[in-house]
PDB file of C-alpha atoms in Angstrom:
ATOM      1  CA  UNK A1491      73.117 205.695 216.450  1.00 77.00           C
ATOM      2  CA  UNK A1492      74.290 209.200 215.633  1.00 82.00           C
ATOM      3  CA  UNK A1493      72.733 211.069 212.460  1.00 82.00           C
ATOM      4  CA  UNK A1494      74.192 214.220 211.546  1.00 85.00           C
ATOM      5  CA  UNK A1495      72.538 216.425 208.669  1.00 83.00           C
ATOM      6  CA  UNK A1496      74.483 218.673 206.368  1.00 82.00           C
ATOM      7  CA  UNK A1497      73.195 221.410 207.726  1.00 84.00           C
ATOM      8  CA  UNK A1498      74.607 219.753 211.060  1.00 85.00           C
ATOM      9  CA  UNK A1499      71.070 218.593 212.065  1.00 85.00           C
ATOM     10  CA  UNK A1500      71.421 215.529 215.174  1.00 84.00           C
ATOM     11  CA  UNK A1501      69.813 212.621 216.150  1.00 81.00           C
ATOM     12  CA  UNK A1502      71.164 210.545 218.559  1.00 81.00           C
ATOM     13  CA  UNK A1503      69.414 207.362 219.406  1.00 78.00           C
ATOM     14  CA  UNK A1504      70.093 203.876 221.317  1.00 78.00           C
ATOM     15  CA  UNK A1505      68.751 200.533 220.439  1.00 76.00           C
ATOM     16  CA  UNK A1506      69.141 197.280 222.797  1.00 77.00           C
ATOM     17  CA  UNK A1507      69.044 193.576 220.143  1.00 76.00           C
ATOM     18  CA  UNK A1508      69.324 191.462 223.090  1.00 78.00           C
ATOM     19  CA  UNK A1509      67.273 189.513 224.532  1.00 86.00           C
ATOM     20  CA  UNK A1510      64.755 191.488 222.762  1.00 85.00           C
ATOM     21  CA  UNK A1511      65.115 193.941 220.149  1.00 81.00           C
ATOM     22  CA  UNK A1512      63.399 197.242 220.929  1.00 82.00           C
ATOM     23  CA  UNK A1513      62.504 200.613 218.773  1.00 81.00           C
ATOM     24  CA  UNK A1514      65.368 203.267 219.277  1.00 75.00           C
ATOM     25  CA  UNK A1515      65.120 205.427 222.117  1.00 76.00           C
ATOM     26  CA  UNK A1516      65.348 209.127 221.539  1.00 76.00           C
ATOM     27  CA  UNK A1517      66.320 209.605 225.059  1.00 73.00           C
ATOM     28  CA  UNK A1518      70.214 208.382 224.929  1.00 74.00           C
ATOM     29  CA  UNK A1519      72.098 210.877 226.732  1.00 79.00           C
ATOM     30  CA  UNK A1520      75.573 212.170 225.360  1.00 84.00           C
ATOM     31  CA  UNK A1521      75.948 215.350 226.333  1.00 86.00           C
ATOM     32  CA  UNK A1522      79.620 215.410 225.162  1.00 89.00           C
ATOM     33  CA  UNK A1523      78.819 214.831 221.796  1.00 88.00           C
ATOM     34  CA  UNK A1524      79.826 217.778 219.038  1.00 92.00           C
ATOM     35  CA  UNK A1525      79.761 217.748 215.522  1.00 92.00           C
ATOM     36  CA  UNK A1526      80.654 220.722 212.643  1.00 94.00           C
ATOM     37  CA  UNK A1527      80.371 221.200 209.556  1.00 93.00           C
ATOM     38  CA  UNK A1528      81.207 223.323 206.490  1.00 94.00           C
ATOM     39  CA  UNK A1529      79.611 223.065 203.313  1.00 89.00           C
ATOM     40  CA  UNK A1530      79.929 224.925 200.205  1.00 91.00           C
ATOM     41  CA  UNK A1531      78.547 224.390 196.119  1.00 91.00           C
ATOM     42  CA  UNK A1532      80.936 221.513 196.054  1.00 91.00           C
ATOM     43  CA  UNK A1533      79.953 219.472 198.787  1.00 86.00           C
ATOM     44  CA  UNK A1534      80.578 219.314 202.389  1.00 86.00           C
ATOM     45  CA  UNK A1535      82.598 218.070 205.260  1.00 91.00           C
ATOM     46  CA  UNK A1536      81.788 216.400 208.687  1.00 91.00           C
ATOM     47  CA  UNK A1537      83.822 216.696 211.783  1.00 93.00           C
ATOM     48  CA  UNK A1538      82.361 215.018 215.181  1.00 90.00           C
ATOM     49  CA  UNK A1539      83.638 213.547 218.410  1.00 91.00           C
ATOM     50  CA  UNK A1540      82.052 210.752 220.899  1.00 89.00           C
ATOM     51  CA  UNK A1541      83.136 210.390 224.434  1.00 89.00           C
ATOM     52  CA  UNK A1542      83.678 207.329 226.011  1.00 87.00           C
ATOM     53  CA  UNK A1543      81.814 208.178 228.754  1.00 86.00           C
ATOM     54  CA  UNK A1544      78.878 209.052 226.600  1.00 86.00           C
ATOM     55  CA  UNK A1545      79.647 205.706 225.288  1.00 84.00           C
ATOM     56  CA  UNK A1546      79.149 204.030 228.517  1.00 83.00           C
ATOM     57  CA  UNK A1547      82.320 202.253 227.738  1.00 85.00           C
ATOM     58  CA  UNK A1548      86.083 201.648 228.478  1.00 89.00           C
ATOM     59  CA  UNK A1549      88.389 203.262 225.421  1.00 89.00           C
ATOM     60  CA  UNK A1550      89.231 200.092 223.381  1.00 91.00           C
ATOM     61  CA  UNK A1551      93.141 198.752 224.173  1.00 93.00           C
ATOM     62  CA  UNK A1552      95.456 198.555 221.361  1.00 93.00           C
ATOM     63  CA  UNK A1553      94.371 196.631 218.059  1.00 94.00           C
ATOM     64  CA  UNK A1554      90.617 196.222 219.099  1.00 94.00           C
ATOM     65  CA  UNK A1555      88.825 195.894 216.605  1.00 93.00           C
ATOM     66  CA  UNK A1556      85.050 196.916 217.513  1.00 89.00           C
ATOM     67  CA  UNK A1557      81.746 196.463 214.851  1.00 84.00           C
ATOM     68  CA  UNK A1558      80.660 199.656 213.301  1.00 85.00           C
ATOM     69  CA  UNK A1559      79.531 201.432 209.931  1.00 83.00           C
ATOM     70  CA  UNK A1560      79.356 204.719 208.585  1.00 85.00           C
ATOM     71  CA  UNK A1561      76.628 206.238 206.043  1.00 82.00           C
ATOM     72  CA  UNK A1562      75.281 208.786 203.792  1.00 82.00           C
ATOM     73  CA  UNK A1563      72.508 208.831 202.398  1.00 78.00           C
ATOM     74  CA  UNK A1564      71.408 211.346 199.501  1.00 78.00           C
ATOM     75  CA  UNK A1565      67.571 212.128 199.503  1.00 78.00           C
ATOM     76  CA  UNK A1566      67.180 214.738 196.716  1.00 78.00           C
ATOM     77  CA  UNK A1567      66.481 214.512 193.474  1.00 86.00           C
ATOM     78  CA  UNK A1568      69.301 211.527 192.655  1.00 82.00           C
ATOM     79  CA  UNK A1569      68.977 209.118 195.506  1.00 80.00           C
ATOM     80  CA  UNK A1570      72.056 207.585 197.010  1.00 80.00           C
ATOM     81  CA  UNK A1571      73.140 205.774 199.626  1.00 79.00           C
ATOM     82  CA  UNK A1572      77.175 205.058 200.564  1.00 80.00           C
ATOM     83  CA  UNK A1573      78.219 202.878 203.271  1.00 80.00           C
ATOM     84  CA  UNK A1574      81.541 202.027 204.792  1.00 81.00           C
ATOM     85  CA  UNK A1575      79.919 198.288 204.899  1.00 83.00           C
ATOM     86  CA  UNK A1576      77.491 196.951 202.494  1.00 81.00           C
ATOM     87  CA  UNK A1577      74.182 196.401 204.665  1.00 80.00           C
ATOM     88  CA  UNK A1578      72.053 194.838 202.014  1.00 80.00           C
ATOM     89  CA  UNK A1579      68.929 196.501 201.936  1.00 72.00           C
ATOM     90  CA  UNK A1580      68.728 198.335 205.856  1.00 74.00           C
ATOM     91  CA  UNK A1581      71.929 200.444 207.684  1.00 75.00           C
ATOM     92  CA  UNK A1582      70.833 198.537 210.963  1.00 73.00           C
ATOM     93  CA  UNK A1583      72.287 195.005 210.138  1.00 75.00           C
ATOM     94  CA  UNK A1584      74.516 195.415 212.566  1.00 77.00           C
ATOM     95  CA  UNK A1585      75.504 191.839 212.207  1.00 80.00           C
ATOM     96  CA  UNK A1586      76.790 192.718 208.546  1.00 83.00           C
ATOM     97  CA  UNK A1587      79.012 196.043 209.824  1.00 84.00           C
ATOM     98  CA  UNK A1588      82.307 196.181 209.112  1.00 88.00           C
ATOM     99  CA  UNK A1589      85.293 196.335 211.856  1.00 90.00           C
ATOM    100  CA  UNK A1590      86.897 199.077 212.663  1.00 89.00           C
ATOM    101  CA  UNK A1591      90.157 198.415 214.019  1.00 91.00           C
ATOM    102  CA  UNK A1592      91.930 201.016 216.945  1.00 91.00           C
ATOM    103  CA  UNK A1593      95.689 201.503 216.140  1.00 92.00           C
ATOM    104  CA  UNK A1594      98.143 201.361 219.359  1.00 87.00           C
ATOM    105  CA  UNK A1595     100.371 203.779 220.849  1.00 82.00           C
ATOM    106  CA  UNK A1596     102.947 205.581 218.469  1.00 81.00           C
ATOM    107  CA  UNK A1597     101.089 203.979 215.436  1.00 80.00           C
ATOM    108  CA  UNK A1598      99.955 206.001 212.783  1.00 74.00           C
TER     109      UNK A1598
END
């Protein structure tokens, strides 16, 4: 998991569901991970970038189509919460993410 503020505040954390489903471990390395962002009085915008390696995983091959969901979530005074997939209730359903499919070579 990978939380990034507005004020580009991070958390990265790793969770294992199988065979047993444990709290989320602070200690997740990824020390290629960045993130920016710019914010002004009409809102703000988010650019960040994961390495596979920090991953611990191959790149995906053309058309994959991996689990995943993105989130904000609006704590002031009007409380929101905006999802790329609706979790129903808690952003760590993973079984209810959506897919995110990986375009191949020359696509756009």
């Amino acid at each position: 998991q990978y939380v990034i503020s507005s004020t580009n505040e991070t958390f990265i954390g790793q969770r294992t569901l199988l065979p047993v489903a444990t709290p989320y471990s602070k200690d997740f390395p990824a020390p290629k991970f960045r993130s920016a962002v710019q914010a002004d009085e009409t809102g703000w915008t988010l650019e960040w970038s994961i390495s596979w390696a920090d991953l611990k995983t191959d790149p995906p091959a053309d058309y994959d189509s991996w689990f995943g969901n993105f989130i904000v979530n609006r704590l002031g005074d009007i409380r929101e919460v905006v999802s790329y997939s609706m979790t129903l209730g808690n952003n760590h359903n993973v079984e209810q993410f959506g897919f995110l499919k990986f375009l191949g070579a020359g696509d756009r």
